[in-house]
Amino acid sequence: MPDSNFTWGVGTSAYQIEGARHADGKDPSIWDHFADTGRMPESGDVACNHYHRWREDVALMADMGIDAYRFSIAWTRVVHDGDGTPNTAGLDFYSRLVDALLATGITPWATLYHWDLPLVIQERGGWPERSTVGAFEHYAEVVGRSLGDRVHHWITHNEPWVAAFLGHFTGDFAPGLSDGGTALRAAHHILLSHGRAVDVLRSTSPGCEVGIALDCRPSTPASDDPADVAARHHFDGFRNRWFFDPVFGTGYPDDMVEAHRARGRIPGATGDPIPWDLDGDLHAIAAPIDFLGLNYYTSLVRGAGREESEESGVAPGPDVPEGYTEMGWPITPDAFAEYLVHVHETYRPAAMVITENGASYSDGPDPDGTIDDQRRIAYLDAHVDAVARAAAAGVPMTGYFVWSLLDNLEWTSGYAQRFGLVWVDHATGERIPKASARWYRDRIAAARVSASSRGPG
Ligand code: FCB
């Protein structure tokens, strides 16, 4: 990577690792409810029990020599009743974690929202309701006041497309609703709450850097046929541009406003404004950010005749020489490098950080207890190389976070999908670093040597 300030990290999220569902006055979230109502094969009630084993997890990170740890804060642990008084016991957990990270030389990067909305807020209407924006600002303020003196890197939201569309359109994720207009209102309020939280964090965490983690699904058309080209453009608008464009100040893309309207998701006639864009919302959503976070796993080939939200099982094209991960996702590092250049050229973020990248492979302990996950190493190596190529092409890449530190609860896919650099025995909680953890440690060390040998500038 180009300079010695490049940040190497790993990521996790609260519901996927913490467990301790009832500890210290934690309230239920929409994911607790999703599991309780049988919508998940397994729940996060125990997960990796990180809430109790966090010291061990910090030590594992220290052994890897990473610069930074991206974790998410559970809203339900730190604010009573969604928008009530701060829960000091919950805040203390994160405070201890942050202190331990800093004492170990690891920089904390905190995500405010990784999908675990307080159930009580959902019962008041959740993200489709505008009042949830105010509740989120309150939550951001509680967290900023408590941790903002020590946490200087903030991510407002993780993957708003997933929260809005898998949560409210396909119904695959919590809260499990299935209505296009509802999903668009949820998306708008999530984006608005991002912009408002940027301001809250700047005032409660002086000198901090704030960004958002957008998921990206680059695509190429199945052929030159105009129907395939148009289908790809629509998919890109549905999946990517609807979020990137407003965050970078150009508002919702006109073609997609009309496409959503044609599908009955936005009321009004062609050319009418969006009804829920009130009170300078687009200006707020475009609050300047210090870095753009990008979560990247795969890309796809798009042809006509697909449902717009359909992704799995999509034929990846004539050949995917690098194969698939166990999520069934095609391995496409070249598309990654190209997309980074595209994002840089289109939106010109001040800095770009890969906030998630990783692969699910179930390799477990050999008889001698070691875990030789060579396929994960190959995946990560190819994607780190793609980031380096983008950087060499002038893209302002400033960080890379592997998803994930630990094998954890992969949402509705349960514990079978393992993304960790560290194996977790979910019966006992035991952790075993995989070969990929050692590969990452060595990769980081080599990058530091090479950056320092080039000298400043
Ligand atoms: C992303 C999520 C993360 C994890 C990875 C595999 O969409 O942000 O929590 O589930 O996918």
XYZ file of C-alpha atoms and ligand atoms in Angstrom:
468
model
C 0.000 0.000 0.000
C 1.142 3.487 -0.715
C 2.012 4.763 2.711
C 2.651 3.808 6.274
C -0.605 5.420 7.423
C -2.632 2.680 5.744
C -4.918 1.019 8.334
C -5.111 -2.782 8.537
C -7.978 -4.116 10.587
C -10.615 -6.733 11.248
C -14.350 -6.308 11.757
C -17.267 -7.770 13.691
C -20.777 -6.693 14.648
C -22.611 -6.781 17.965
C -25.438 -9.227 17.269
C -23.133 -11.604 15.438
C -20.620 -12.029 18.275
C -21.713 -10.625 21.635
C -24.353 -13.036 22.955
C -25.326 -12.066 26.545
C -28.809 -11.278 25.373
C -30.121 -10.172 28.750
C -26.948 -8.895 30.410
C -26.825 -5.527 32.151
C -30.322 -4.467 31.174
C -30.061 -5.024 27.431
C -33.375 -4.562 25.631
C -34.507 -6.810 22.770
C -33.701 -5.860 19.179
C -35.506 -6.742 15.972
C -33.000 -9.578 15.483
C -33.762 -11.077 18.898
C -37.406 -10.960 17.855
C -36.656 -12.425 14.413
C -34.980 -15.389 16.114
C -37.738 -15.720 18.739
C -40.364 -15.936 16.025
C -38.612 -18.737 14.164
C -37.212 -16.712 11.276
C -33.607 -17.807 11.960
C -32.075 -21.278 12.123
C -30.103 -20.201 15.197
C -30.136 -17.171 17.464
C -27.489 -14.747 18.706
C -28.416 -15.387 22.339
C -24.936 -16.769 23.015
C -23.121 -16.206 19.680
C -19.355 -16.029 20.401
C -20.010 -14.891 23.950
C -17.749 -11.944 23.185
C -19.560 -9.942 25.857
C -17.754 -12.105 28.403
C -14.694 -13.217 26.419
C -13.721 -9.838 24.960
C -10.320 -9.751 26.692
C -9.347 -12.950 24.896
C -10.540 -11.447 21.614
C -8.465 -8.307 22.111
C -5.442 -10.527 22.783
C -6.089 -12.456 19.559
C -6.100 -9.176 17.643
C -2.920 -8.037 19.338
C -1.243 -11.260 18.187
C -2.248 -10.473 14.614
C -0.608 -7.067 14.762
C -3.609 -5.225 13.370
C -3.907 -1.448 13.529
C -7.646 -1.161 14.045
C -10.741 -3.043 15.155
C -14.139 -2.293 13.689
C -16.986 -3.344 15.996
C -20.569 -2.221 16.320
C -22.377 -0.907 19.339
C -25.699 -2.475 20.285
C -28.197 0.371 20.543
C -30.252 -1.918 22.820
C -27.440 -2.094 25.370
C -26.747 1.602 25.740
C -30.111 3.405 25.643
C -33.096 2.286 27.687
C -36.333 1.805 25.726
C -34.832 2.908 22.402
C -34.834 6.622 23.075
C -34.799 6.845 26.869
C -32.032 7.383 29.383
C -28.503 6.053 28.851
C -27.805 2.559 30.179
C -24.565 3.066 32.053
C -23.857 -0.637 32.501
C -24.064 -1.214 28.742
C -21.942 1.841 27.964
C -19.339 0.608 30.464
C -18.897 -2.582 28.453
C -17.875 -0.611 25.367
C -15.830 1.785 27.452
C -13.769 -1.087 28.885
C -13.354 -2.580 25.433
C -12.169 0.731 23.990
C -9.707 1.260 26.837
C -8.281 -2.233 26.376
C -7.911 -1.720 22.631
C -6.126 1.570 23.099
C -3.853 0.082 25.748
C -2.920 -2.619 23.218
C -2.226 -0.101 20.453
C -5.345 -0.984 18.447
C -7.471 1.908 17.182
C -11.208 1.447 17.767
C -13.529 2.023 14.793
C -17.111 1.982 16.036
C -20.199 1.385 13.914
C -23.408 2.825 15.327
C -25.882 0.729 13.391
C -25.274 -2.809 12.226
C -28.981 -3.629 11.825
C -30.040 -4.302 15.443
C -32.837 -1.763 15.882
C -34.447 -1.735 19.355
C -37.660 -3.752 19.120
C -39.532 -0.975 20.905
C -38.633 1.422 18.065
C -39.842 -1.147 15.533
C -43.114 -1.338 17.413
C -43.448 2.405 16.864
C -42.980 1.886 13.126
C -39.211 1.436 12.781
C -37.197 2.941 9.930
C -40.208 3.623 7.703
C -41.253 6.205 10.350
C -39.551 9.588 10.411
C -39.490 9.646 14.233
C -36.823 6.897 14.163
C -34.357 9.466 12.774
C -34.692 11.482 15.995
C -34.288 8.340 18.111
C -31.089 7.529 16.215
C -29.723 11.042 16.774
C -30.367 10.613 20.489
C -28.580 7.246 20.453
C -25.641 8.763 18.537
C -25.425 11.543 21.085
C -25.400 9.124 24.042
C -22.611 7.110 22.423
C -20.645 10.160 21.265
C -20.726 11.689 24.755
C -19.634 8.437 26.372
C -16.933 7.227 23.977
C -16.184 10.227 21.758
C -13.140 11.262 23.784
C -11.428 7.954 22.910
C -13.084 6.713 19.729
C -12.066 8.900 16.809
C -13.289 6.754 13.909
C -17.013 6.346 13.437
C -19.219 4.552 10.947
C -22.827 5.674 11.125
C -24.518 2.827 9.264
C -23.564 -0.561 7.924
C -25.011 -1.470 4.518
C -28.178 0.623 4.359
C -29.347 -1.347 1.301
C -29.479 -4.543 3.332
C -31.248 -2.926 6.287
C -33.802 -1.242 4.018
C -34.377 -3.796 1.277
C -33.682 -7.210 2.824
C -35.494 -5.929 5.904
C -38.520 -4.299 4.264
C -38.737 -5.473 0.634
C -37.694 -9.108 0.356
C -38.467 -9.750 4.029
C -35.436 -12.033 4.342
C -33.914 -10.058 7.209
C -35.389 -8.424 10.307
C -37.926 -6.893 10.616
C -39.140 -9.148 7.794
C -41.480 -6.799 5.915
C -42.208 -7.051 2.190
C -43.301 -3.804 0.623
C -41.364 -1.657 -1.849
C -42.747 1.710 -0.710
C -42.016 0.831 2.916
C -38.456 -0.146 1.969
C -37.902 3.193 0.218
C -39.137 5.134 3.235
C -36.871 3.026 5.465
C -33.921 3.714 3.158
C -34.607 7.447 3.216
C -34.777 7.623 6.999
C -31.656 5.509 7.393
C -29.794 7.868 5.046
C -31.192 10.940 6.794
C -30.164 9.536 10.168
C -26.674 8.993 8.739
C -26.369 12.658 7.786
C -27.741 13.872 11.105
C -25.452 11.505 13.057
C -22.419 12.888 11.208
C -23.168 16.269 12.792
C -23.877 14.757 16.216
C -20.593 12.835 16.196
C -18.588 15.859 15.064
C -19.873 17.814 18.057
C -19.558 15.029 20.652
C -16.269 13.519 19.423
C -14.022 16.459 18.556
C -11.590 15.870 15.717
C -13.140 12.529 14.793
C -13.370 10.992 11.339
C -16.838 9.873 10.263
C -17.957 7.706 7.373
C -20.623 5.234 6.290
C -20.156 1.615 5.168
C -22.005 1.078 1.888
C -22.312 -2.378 0.433
C -21.415 -2.554 -3.214
C -22.494 -5.078 -5.807
C -20.820 -4.230 -9.075
C -22.321 -5.867 -12.130
C -21.721 -6.269 -15.830
C -24.366 -6.840 -18.503
C -24.891 -10.406 -19.686
C -24.495 -9.246 -23.302
C -24.524 -6.134 -25.475
C -28.235 -6.637 -26.036
C -29.900 -3.339 -25.018
C -32.325 -5.240 -22.753
C -29.406 -6.721 -20.799
C -27.607 -3.384 -20.658
C -30.768 -1.703 -19.340
C -31.338 -4.491 -16.798
C -27.814 -4.040 -15.495
C -28.235 -0.286 -15.228
C -31.460 -0.772 -13.286
C -29.805 -3.286 -10.953
C -26.956 -0.848 -10.319
C -29.487 1.878 -9.527
C -31.508 -0.379 -7.261
C -28.510 -1.760 -5.409
C -25.813 0.925 -5.478
C -26.701 4.339 -6.942
C -29.786 4.814 -4.748
C -27.373 5.114 -1.792
C -24.124 6.423 -3.254
C -25.737 9.317 -5.149
C -27.511 11.023 -2.210
C -24.561 10.493 0.142
C -22.391 12.310 -2.394
C -24.826 15.140 -2.965
C -26.570 14.445 -6.266
C -29.825 13.226 -4.724
C -31.765 10.156 -5.729
C -31.086 9.125 -9.341
C -33.936 10.321 -11.602
C -34.123 7.093 -13.593
C -34.646 5.110 -10.390
C -37.215 7.517 -8.965
C -39.282 6.911 -12.085
C -38.558 3.168 -12.074
C -39.729 2.880 -8.461
C -42.736 5.071 -9.237
C -43.642 2.881 -12.203
C -43.684 -0.072 -9.796
C -46.089 1.740 -7.458
C -43.543 2.370 -4.685
C -43.541 6.160 -4.911
C -46.849 8.021 -5.242
C -47.376 10.853 -7.705
C -46.903 11.515 -11.393
C -43.734 11.442 -13.470
C -41.450 14.279 -12.419
C -43.153 14.872 -9.063
C -40.811 15.228 -6.090
C -40.391 12.345 -3.677
C -43.016 12.796 -0.946
C -40.776 11.949 2.004
C -37.940 14.316 1.062
C -38.861 17.073 3.506
C -37.038 19.786 5.323
C -33.701 19.820 3.500
C -33.243 16.075 3.854
C -31.038 15.692 0.803
C -28.738 18.404 2.050
C -28.495 16.621 5.428
C -27.840 13.232 3.798
C -24.947 14.762 1.852
C -23.131 15.872 5.030
C -19.422 15.827 4.185
C -17.760 12.600 5.359
C -14.089 11.923 5.982
C -14.009 8.500 4.379
C -16.270 6.221 2.408
C -16.447 2.693 3.778
C -17.064 -0.052 1.231
C -18.073 -3.629 1.982
C -17.175 -5.926 -0.887
C -17.694 -9.651 -1.336
C -18.675 -10.397 -4.925
C -20.012 -9.038 -8.182
C -22.437 -10.412 -10.695
C -23.526 -10.557 -14.271
C -26.928 -9.111 -14.974
C -29.323 -9.902 -17.793
C -32.931 -9.062 -18.532
C -35.718 -11.083 -16.945
C -34.456 -11.236 -13.360
C -36.297 -9.973 -10.309
C -34.500 -6.807 -9.279
C -33.634 -8.073 -5.795
C -32.491 -11.483 -6.995
C -28.818 -12.184 -6.384
C -28.162 -15.709 -5.290
C -27.947 -18.378 -7.895
C -27.310 -15.816 -10.598
C -25.033 -17.319 -13.192
C -21.797 -15.397 -12.872
C -21.060 -15.430 -16.577
C -19.041 -17.575 -18.899
C -16.375 -18.306 -16.351
C -15.496 -17.535 -12.788
C -11.911 -18.790 -12.820
C -11.480 -18.200 -9.146
C -14.563 -20.211 -8.119
C -17.084 -19.597 -5.370
C -17.008 -19.234 -1.620
C -19.273 -21.391 0.506
C -21.911 -18.622 0.472
C -22.148 -19.466 -3.232
C -20.688 -16.075 -4.078
C -18.458 -15.867 -7.172
C -14.898 -14.776 -6.393
C -14.297 -11.652 -8.462
C -11.258 -9.608 -7.347
C -10.814 -7.916 -10.733
C -14.339 -6.507 -10.577
C -13.421 -5.217 -7.109
C -10.389 -3.288 -8.391
C -12.427 -1.866 -11.280
C -15.266 -0.832 -8.978
C -12.909 1.020 -6.641
C -11.649 3.056 -9.593
C -15.249 3.645 -10.711
C -16.334 4.878 -7.251
C -13.321 7.175 -7.051
C -13.951 8.632 -10.490
C -17.701 9.010 -9.987
C -17.974 10.282 -6.417
C -14.481 11.500 -5.468
C -14.582 10.562 -1.761
C -11.796 12.118 0.300
C -10.649 8.647 1.325
C -11.851 5.092 0.763
C -11.649 2.285 3.302
C -12.603 -1.332 2.707
C -14.725 -1.810 5.809
C -15.507 -5.464 5.005
C -14.029 -8.109 2.756
C -13.776 -11.800 3.410
C -14.904 -15.302 2.569
C -16.911 -18.124 4.099
C -15.134 -21.481 4.205
C -15.899 -24.125 6.788
C -12.358 -25.541 7.190
C -12.021 -26.724 10.753
C -9.287 -28.194 12.931
C -7.123 -30.996 11.497
C -6.334 -33.907 13.845
C -3.338 -31.930 15.080
C -5.593 -28.971 15.940
C -4.403 -26.607 13.203
C -6.732 -25.029 10.655
C -5.255 -24.738 7.213
C -7.745 -22.454 5.430
C -5.768 -21.927 2.234
C -8.854 -20.968 0.209
C -9.523 -18.012 2.524
C -5.878 -16.959 2.234
C -6.128 -17.084 -1.565
C -9.341 -15.021 -1.501
C -7.930 -12.387 0.847
C -4.608 -12.211 -0.970
C -6.350 -11.585 -4.297
C -8.550 -8.878 -2.815
C -5.739 -7.111 -0.958
C -3.911 -7.156 -4.272
C -6.962 -5.562 -5.934
C -6.905 -2.774 -3.342
C -3.187 -2.243 -4.015
C -3.868 -2.026 -7.761
C -6.605 0.551 -7.193
C -4.270 2.537 -4.948
C -1.561 2.418 -7.620
C -4.132 3.753 -10.103
C -4.639 6.810 -7.885
C -7.624 5.752 -5.751
C -7.225 7.194 -2.221
C -7.334 3.852 -0.390
C -6.582 4.322 3.304
C -7.639 1.107 5.000
C -8.718 -2.525 4.726
C -10.695 -4.554 7.278
C -11.084 -8.322 6.984
C -14.530 -9.670 7.714
C -14.281 -11.208 10.227
C -12.173 -11.612 13.350
C -14.254 -14.598 14.486
C -16.507 -17.251 13.013
C -19.861 -15.835 14.063
C -23.606 -15.800 13.488
C -24.014 -15.212 9.760
C -27.539 -13.824 10.196
C -30.140 -16.139 8.661
C -27.405 -18.524 7.460
C -26.600 -19.394 11.075
C -23.225 -20.526 12.407
C -22.438 -22.863 9.506
C -21.063 -20.046 7.357
C -17.658 -19.272 8.805
C -15.959 -16.007 7.843
C -13.451 -15.853 10.721
C -9.685 -15.585 10.767
C -10.211 -17.294 14.104
C -12.171 -20.536 14.433
C -14.826 -20.599 17.133
C -16.173 -23.804 18.612
C -19.752 -22.705 19.139
C -20.392 -25.426 21.725
C -17.554 -24.371 24.034
C -16.614 -20.888 22.852
C -13.006 -21.992 22.304
C -11.051 -19.906 19.771
C -8.281 -21.195 17.484
C -6.495 -18.833 15.074
C -6.542 -20.233 11.546
C -3.645 -20.191 9.067
C -5.276 -17.089 7.589
C -4.731 -15.217 10.881
C -0.998 -15.891 10.580
C -1.073 -15.006 6.890
C -2.729 -11.675 7.754
C -0.172 -10.925 10.481
C 2.666 -11.564 7.999
C 0.941 -9.612 5.211
C 0.578 -6.582 7.469
C 4.189 -6.822 8.636
C 5.432 -7.047 5.043
C 3.349 -4.039 4.015
C 4.809 -2.001 6.866
C 8.373 -2.901 5.908
C 7.740 -2.007 2.295
C 6.027 1.295 3.186
C 8.853 2.325 5.542
C 11.549 1.412 3.020
C 9.931 3.837 0.552
C 10.172 6.586 3.138
C 7.867 9.508 3.621
C 5.885 10.728 0.646
C -22.219 -8.219 5.246
C -22.557 -7.853 6.680
C -21.765 -8.603 7.715
C -21.545 -10.053 7.327
C -21.023 -10.145 5.911
C -20.722 -11.541 5.446
O -23.301 -7.949 4.433
O -22.357 -6.481 6.879
O -22.429 -8.469 8.947
O -22.701 -10.752 7.512
O -21.933 -9.557 5.029
